């Protein structure tokens, strides 16, 4: 690369959590530099946030619309290359649309939009503009998830029969949103979160992980959503039976009221000749299970891993890589893809290895189907067919 | 106790697995002695099996009917006190019925019968005869399951919201029954196993564990059973959504095709103020999860456990107790109850702490409801109301 | 076997801990029956203890001398076959000597004697009488320890380079012996325990485990023993550097003041081409480490284990076997050996697989060398050469 | 901070491992920018390495001497603030000395020098110049190590009795240095590594961790070093008995031939009322052990942790933080300290929380004492008294 890729950020002002994550992840490999931002809808706060990040006042915008216009007016040698969207859910779509329309690539947090209809519109816009769109389904960025995908898709487990994916958390076990906790506040507010809290926030990660690792598609599902905390307008727990397009069966559950569970995303996949197990909280271990030989324990950066896993690893074995490193893998691949675009060459498969607008659409369809199923007496509801070439 | 309690066994001849388990468990505390048996439907093999166990030929019977008659004819000072039933499923009911009718107490393996109707008949017979009936839902015999029950029922976790119970195994991932494996053979044969393989064999243990620990009852359920191995007439995998009578929700899954899972029964329970987690394969650890303080790790025989847990422990902390010891707890409680009966005194609560005919009925109702649900388009099927005072 | 092997017990009266362990272990497989005992030096208590065990008063002796005489006078068809010694350390030698002199085989708890000199005398007596002598270094009875031994001795790890064996406990972190705790009382009393508390009680298990698994012998050692609890006359913690006879190096440490450690015996062995790791508190798992392929997790009763491991397993994989089952493996092998003796046939290697008088001598030499080393300014003290054919 | 702190790097050119680690760690929080480097002793390669990092050719120096001179000649508004030293061991001292003499602060990799004498000289120079000197004993940067330190030093475990610290690796189990592996090559070469391989490279981390957490000092030690791989001039394994200045005893072992161990640094500390356990490969968990209540499991970013731990955490609980984040904590504290210096204000305790020149001296003394002990027949050798106010 001749120069760093230039990032503008929408959201992520002082006190926000996920903005800092995106900035650390984007910066980790030294390939991306933050050049501007609309960090807050309050212009004063936006500027103060930018100052903390050593940005000049002129690149700290009061609104995302101003940012798009301001950056578009700059010399191409200075102008941002892409927009990173780290707002609450309801703003993802309008910001992404504005960025794409202004000719900027986009890296957005998930869920991608507030509805499948918005997601469809975004797919169309991405296809029309030909711009690059990434989505931070960050858990697929872990090296051992790459390894799991490599093993399953390479057929090492045989035809897949069963998938169990779970995502228990406990942080919403009490009514945190009434105590002024910002993260809880918008996630439990239908205006900003959309029609789902638990499934939208974390259930989609579980869905994405299962489909990304196996390459299978959920064909139909049967869901039971519950709101355990009184006065909360959206669900905080969900259990879902799954049927996949190859005949595999599965269970997916997500919860925000499972006390003392932190961020316990985990997946188990069983095929005709083997199985695997991965836990996000110990992300550097992948367990392989075999029909006819002892269980194996694979570790990040140990010998014998696939190129896929190796390409997403920065340290020798035993030097734990974590959440930020996995997150950074998405940004690194995204940045390399943009660099290829800039230089007019074709990105290779490794660079293109990040979730896209089709994953985002899939996630929104999943949310809507789960919510509909939970309200229905019908046992099985079908998922729409998957679109796009990924994952 | 003045004398050992005398046990007769039906089933469990040479080559059988579960018979030896029952004998080791029954004998562990030196309170029970094996005095007779109808170990096989082949009289020759029954006698040979008895000889291995140092039994005189006269107490090795060719059929269970002969055993009931033969023992009933003996002097009360010699006669067996109870019958231990360790046959394949289809024989549980006829043997239990014959034993009860002949005036013998019964300890039976599970599932208790081949149908809920048979189970109802057995309940009636037990109630009518007033004899003692135990059922080897052995996993509730573990000290840390007692502790879990004590914690939940004592309200330490608050109102229960969510229960996840799972029982994956992998041993039936291939068509073992066609290779002459006896255990696989009868479990996959509807004539001998009943209407279910996976749920009958292990799903009922999961159901029993969840209800025994929490004291809650499954009110309705939604099941998806699958037969993955071609040519197998019964299901080898099942996923079930649960709704409990207090409003709690749950997930139960059992599987016999989850490769390299051995006997991985595990339960997680979450309430309004805490949670717990227990794994059968590491049975001496119970994890407690709290809303407002660090996770605690309780261990069998460590200080501060309940009397319930302590009463079912034989060794100091760090000296692993396993499957047989848990199994033996059922037999020990059962034997002490019989001894009280014999001496005309009232057994205390600890002695009465073993699964009974009502658990057996509950299990059969669960099997039938799950199988019906799996075949139904209706989302939720109700479980019959629970009977009896236990668990 | 034509009849059960008959056991007499010295020690293990009401309130004792290890006596009950021996009885449960001896009885587990139904091959041994308790026929008599000198359970306590108080004749009244001995008889009461025997009554709890359903023994007739005539077989409950007031002293071990009476027991030897009384049993020797009985008809051979009734007389005990062997003596199980479960007293505090200082009584092991006199009882064993008396038993051997009276012609009875012996199974003794460890450490075998109070001194290496006594141990030498016992070796001589065993060799002279030709009687069978077993020692309950029970941890070698675990199936996965058998597997570890099989792997190391079969050369799968290559030439052994390093051994780390540890045995931390925490139960003596306070002065329990001054609170009337019987187990603490005699173990910290030089009159009854001998010259060492921590090394004698648990360090010898660690030494035995390391030598039994690897077949190597400690050649020299350098020890640092400490008494942390004030007023305690014997050490409660010990750290030892080891040099083995093939050039391997090692660390052994034992502790009784490592708070909240229960019984955490563990061993790691590393060779030129592989390594292994085993933890007594999770005894059904053996981890294999390789130079050029992923770590493997072996489990009790899973496929592909050695005959050695399989022969010492009673349950299918995933059904945890624990401390008592491992202990029972020693008694079962011992009983089968006695049965062969009785029938005049040669026991096979599996039957002979239990620790013997030579292990006991080795343990006493280890204790004395460690204590001498701790008191010495000399860096390395040599261990005496090993005797006998085992382990 | 008004502006980023400017870093120059010595070493870390293309193909080097630890240079990239330092750059990612230094850059993670956006407080430090790389402005120049002498990345290689080959000027061509230095410039190429700098180009990869988007540095202008004029700031890519051919030698560290040129870099000191070149940067010193720049306008203070451009000039680097500090030098990061990421060379093999033998260059640490000359580069650090040159940097300090030129007036630049220093962050150096460890071991700090090739000898204690050099380390003494560096202490003197740092004291004389008053410049800031940091040393990347990075493992103390983990939040849960901060928590451990807080707990021990706050007296929660009571008077410390025993410390077990281990650091097994397996990567040098074969003669990797003869296969052209660069990391192995210089580490096993006395010219570049100094008098020790295993203890110098990783044993010092173990020593630093033990002293940093407990605040105790090793008073004397007894070591046994071994070279297992033929033809290797330095040791690849070491076992050490420790005696601490408060009377506590300990074991430290480090190994590079423990096959399939990755980077398994771990520590256990036991006091009179509690204990703790931490494993570098699962760095987000800290286990607390208590005399009179159940074991507790603390987790990075969970509630109830000390300010110390919280200040070194970037993500919510359950979002694994790893090696780079811990490493970055050192750089962040260092950068904030420099910023205070720049602004003429006093840094607070959190900012000053990174290893310094005194830790480096301590490490060199440890290496030399261990090597001397291993060659000595004397059982105990004393460590020099500790200097400086830290850790």
Short mmCIF file of C-alpha atoms in Angstrom, two decimals, chain B residues 8-157:
data_model
loop_
_atom_site.label_atom_id
_atom_site.label_comp_id
_atom_site.label_asym_id
_atom_site.label_seq_id
_atom_site.Cartn_x
_atom_site.Cartn_y
_atom_site.Cartn_z
CA UNK B 8 -33.10 -60.13 43.64
CA UNK B 9 -32.23 -59.07 40.13
CA UNK B 10 -34.09 -59.49 36.83
CA UNK B 11 -31.82 -59.10 33.83
CA UNK B 12 -28.15 -58.28 34.00
CA UNK B 13 -26.69 -61.61 32.92
CA UNK B 14 -23.23 -62.15 31.47
CA UNK B 15 -22.35 -59.51 28.92
CA UNK B 16 -25.02 -57.06 30.02
CA UNK B 17 -23.81 -53.62 31.00
CA UNK B 18 -26.35 -52.02 33.27
CA UNK B 19 -26.79 -55.07 35.50
CA UNK B 20 -23.21 -54.81 36.70
CA UNK B 21 -23.70 -51.10 37.34
CA UNK B 22 -26.70 -51.82 39.53
CA UNK B 23 -24.84 -54.52 41.43
CA UNK B 24 -21.82 -52.33 42.10
CA UNK B 25 -24.05 -49.43 43.11
CA UNK B 26 -26.26 -51.56 45.34
CA UNK B 27 -23.25 -53.16 47.01
CA UNK B 28 -21.10 -50.08 47.51
CA UNK B 29 -22.20 -49.23 51.02
CA UNK B 30 -22.44 -52.78 52.26
CA UNK B 31 -26.15 -52.40 53.04
CA UNK B 32 -27.54 -54.60 50.28
CA UNK B 33 -26.69 -58.15 49.32
CA UNK B 34 -27.62 -59.89 46.11
CA UNK B 35 -29.40 -63.10 47.00
CA UNK B 36 -31.03 -64.27 43.80
CA UNK B 37 -31.65 -63.45 40.19
CA UNK B 38 -33.36 -64.22 36.92
CA UNK B 39 -30.41 -62.96 34.98
CA UNK B 40 -31.37 -64.18 31.56
CA UNK B 41 -34.33 -65.65 29.77
CA UNK B 42 -32.01 -68.56 28.99
CA UNK B 43 -32.02 -70.64 32.24
CA UNK B 44 -28.56 -71.99 31.53
CA UNK B 45 -27.14 -68.50 31.13
CA UNK B 46 -29.01 -67.29 34.15
CA UNK B 47 -27.38 -69.97 36.28
CA UNK B 48 -23.94 -69.32 34.85
CA UNK B 49 -24.35 -65.61 35.51
CA UNK B 50 -25.41 -66.34 39.08
CA UNK B 51 -22.42 -68.60 39.59
CA UNK B 52 -20.10 -65.75 38.60
CA UNK B 53 -21.75 -63.80 41.37
CA UNK B 54 -21.26 -66.61 43.91
CA UNK B 55 -25.01 -67.36 44.08
CA UNK B 56 -26.21 -70.89 44.76
CA UNK B 57 -27.92 -72.53 41.78
CA UNK B 58 -31.20 -72.70 43.65
CA UNK B 59 -31.45 -68.92 43.70
CA UNK B 60 -30.74 -68.52 39.98
CA UNK B 61 -34.07 -68.60 38.24
CA UNK B 62 -34.94 -69.17 34.61
CA UNK B 63 -37.74 -66.59 34.47
CA UNK B 64 -38.84 -63.69 36.54
CA UNK B 65 -42.15 -65.45 37.23
CA UNK B 66 -40.24 -68.38 38.72
CA UNK B 67 -38.20 -65.98 40.78
CA UNK B 68 -41.26 -64.27 42.25
CA UNK B 69 -42.81 -67.62 43.06
CA UNK B 70 -39.63 -69.20 44.33
CA UNK B 71 -38.71 -66.32 46.59
CA UNK B 72 -42.24 -65.90 47.90
CA UNK B 73 -42.10 -69.52 48.96
CA UNK B 74 -38.93 -69.06 51.00
CA UNK B 75 -38.67 -68.37 54.68
CA UNK B 76 -38.98 -64.61 55.33
CA UNK B 77 -35.56 -64.74 56.93
CA UNK B 78 -34.04 -65.70 53.60
CA UNK B 79 -36.36 -64.27 51.01
CA UNK B 80 -35.34 -61.28 48.93
CA UNK B 81 -36.71 -57.91 50.03
CA UNK B 82 -36.87 -56.23 46.67
CA UNK B 83 -36.43 -56.76 42.97
CA UNK B 84 -33.98 -54.78 40.89
CA UNK B 85 -35.11 -54.57 37.24
CA UNK B 86 -32.31 -54.10 34.73
CA UNK B 87 -33.84 -55.44 31.53
CA UNK B 88 -34.50 -53.66 28.25
CA UNK B 89 -37.42 -51.22 28.46
CA UNK B 90 -40.23 -53.48 27.33
CA UNK B 91 -39.76 -55.83 30.28
CA UNK B 92 -39.77 -53.15 32.99
CA UNK B 93 -43.53 -53.10 33.33
CA UNK B 94 -44.34 -56.82 33.38
CA UNK B 95 -41.56 -57.54 35.85
CA UNK B 96 -42.44 -54.62 38.11
CA UNK B 97 -46.09 -55.60 38.08
CA UNK B 98 -45.28 -59.19 38.94
CA UNK B 99 -42.93 -58.13 41.74
CA UNK B 100 -45.43 -55.77 43.30
CA UNK B 101 -48.19 -58.33 43.02
CA UNK B 102 -45.97 -60.85 44.78
CA UNK B 103 -45.37 -58.34 47.57
CA UNK B 104 -41.82 -57.28 46.72
CA UNK B 105 -40.55 -53.74 46.64
CA UNK B 106 -39.07 -52.65 43.33
CA UNK B 107 -36.08 -50.66 42.06
CA UNK B 108 -36.42 -50.30 38.30
CA UNK B 109 -34.31 -48.90 35.54
CA UNK B 110 -35.83 -46.20 33.34
CA UNK B 111 -37.81 -45.36 31.25
CA UNK B 112 -40.25 -47.00 33.63
CA UNK B 113 -42.52 -48.60 31.04
CA UNK B 114 -43.21 -48.67 27.33
CA UNK B 115 -46.12 -46.24 27.52
CA UNK B 116 -47.80 -43.70 29.74
CA UNK B 117 -50.75 -46.07 30.04
CA UNK B 118 -48.53 -48.75 31.54
CA UNK B 119 -47.01 -46.12 33.78
CA UNK B 120 -50.46 -45.10 35.02
CA UNK B 121 -51.18 -48.74 35.79
CA UNK B 122 -47.98 -49.02 37.74
CA UNK B 123 -48.73 -45.90 39.76
CA UNK B 124 -52.06 -47.37 40.68
CA UNK B 125 -50.47 -50.67 41.68
CA UNK B 126 -47.84 -48.98 43.82
CA UNK B 127 -50.47 -46.85 45.50
CA UNK B 128 -52.66 -49.88 46.08
CA UNK B 129 -49.96 -52.19 47.45
CA UNK B 130 -48.19 -49.51 49.46
CA UNK B 131 -44.87 -51.04 48.43
CA UNK B 132 -41.76 -48.97 47.81
CA UNK B 133 -40.89 -48.22 44.20
CA UNK B 134 -37.63 -46.62 43.14
CA UNK B 135 -36.53 -45.57 39.68
CA UNK B 136 -32.92 -45.12 38.68
CA UNK B 137 -32.92 -41.60 37.35
CA UNK B 138 -29.44 -41.88 38.70
CA UNK B 139 -28.14 -38.43 37.77
CA UNK B 140 -30.13 -36.87 40.57
CA UNK B 141 -28.00 -38.94 42.93
CA UNK B 142 -24.94 -36.71 42.49
CA UNK B 143 -24.11 -34.58 45.53
CA UNK B 144 -23.81 -31.42 43.44
CA UNK B 145 -27.24 -32.03 41.94
CA UNK B 146 -28.55 -32.19 45.49
CA UNK B 147 -26.76 -28.91 46.15
CA UNK B 148 -28.22 -27.37 43.00
CA UNK B 149 -31.70 -28.44 44.05
CA UNK B 150 -31.11 -27.07 47.52
CA UNK B 151 -30.00 -23.71 46.14
CA UNK B 152 -32.81 -23.31 43.64
CA UNK B 153 -35.59 -24.51 45.88
CA UNK B 154 -34.28 -22.40 48.75
CA UNK B 155 -34.76 -19.39 46.52
CA UNK B 156 -31.13 -18.38 46.23
CA UNK B 157 -31.40 -17.79 42.49
#
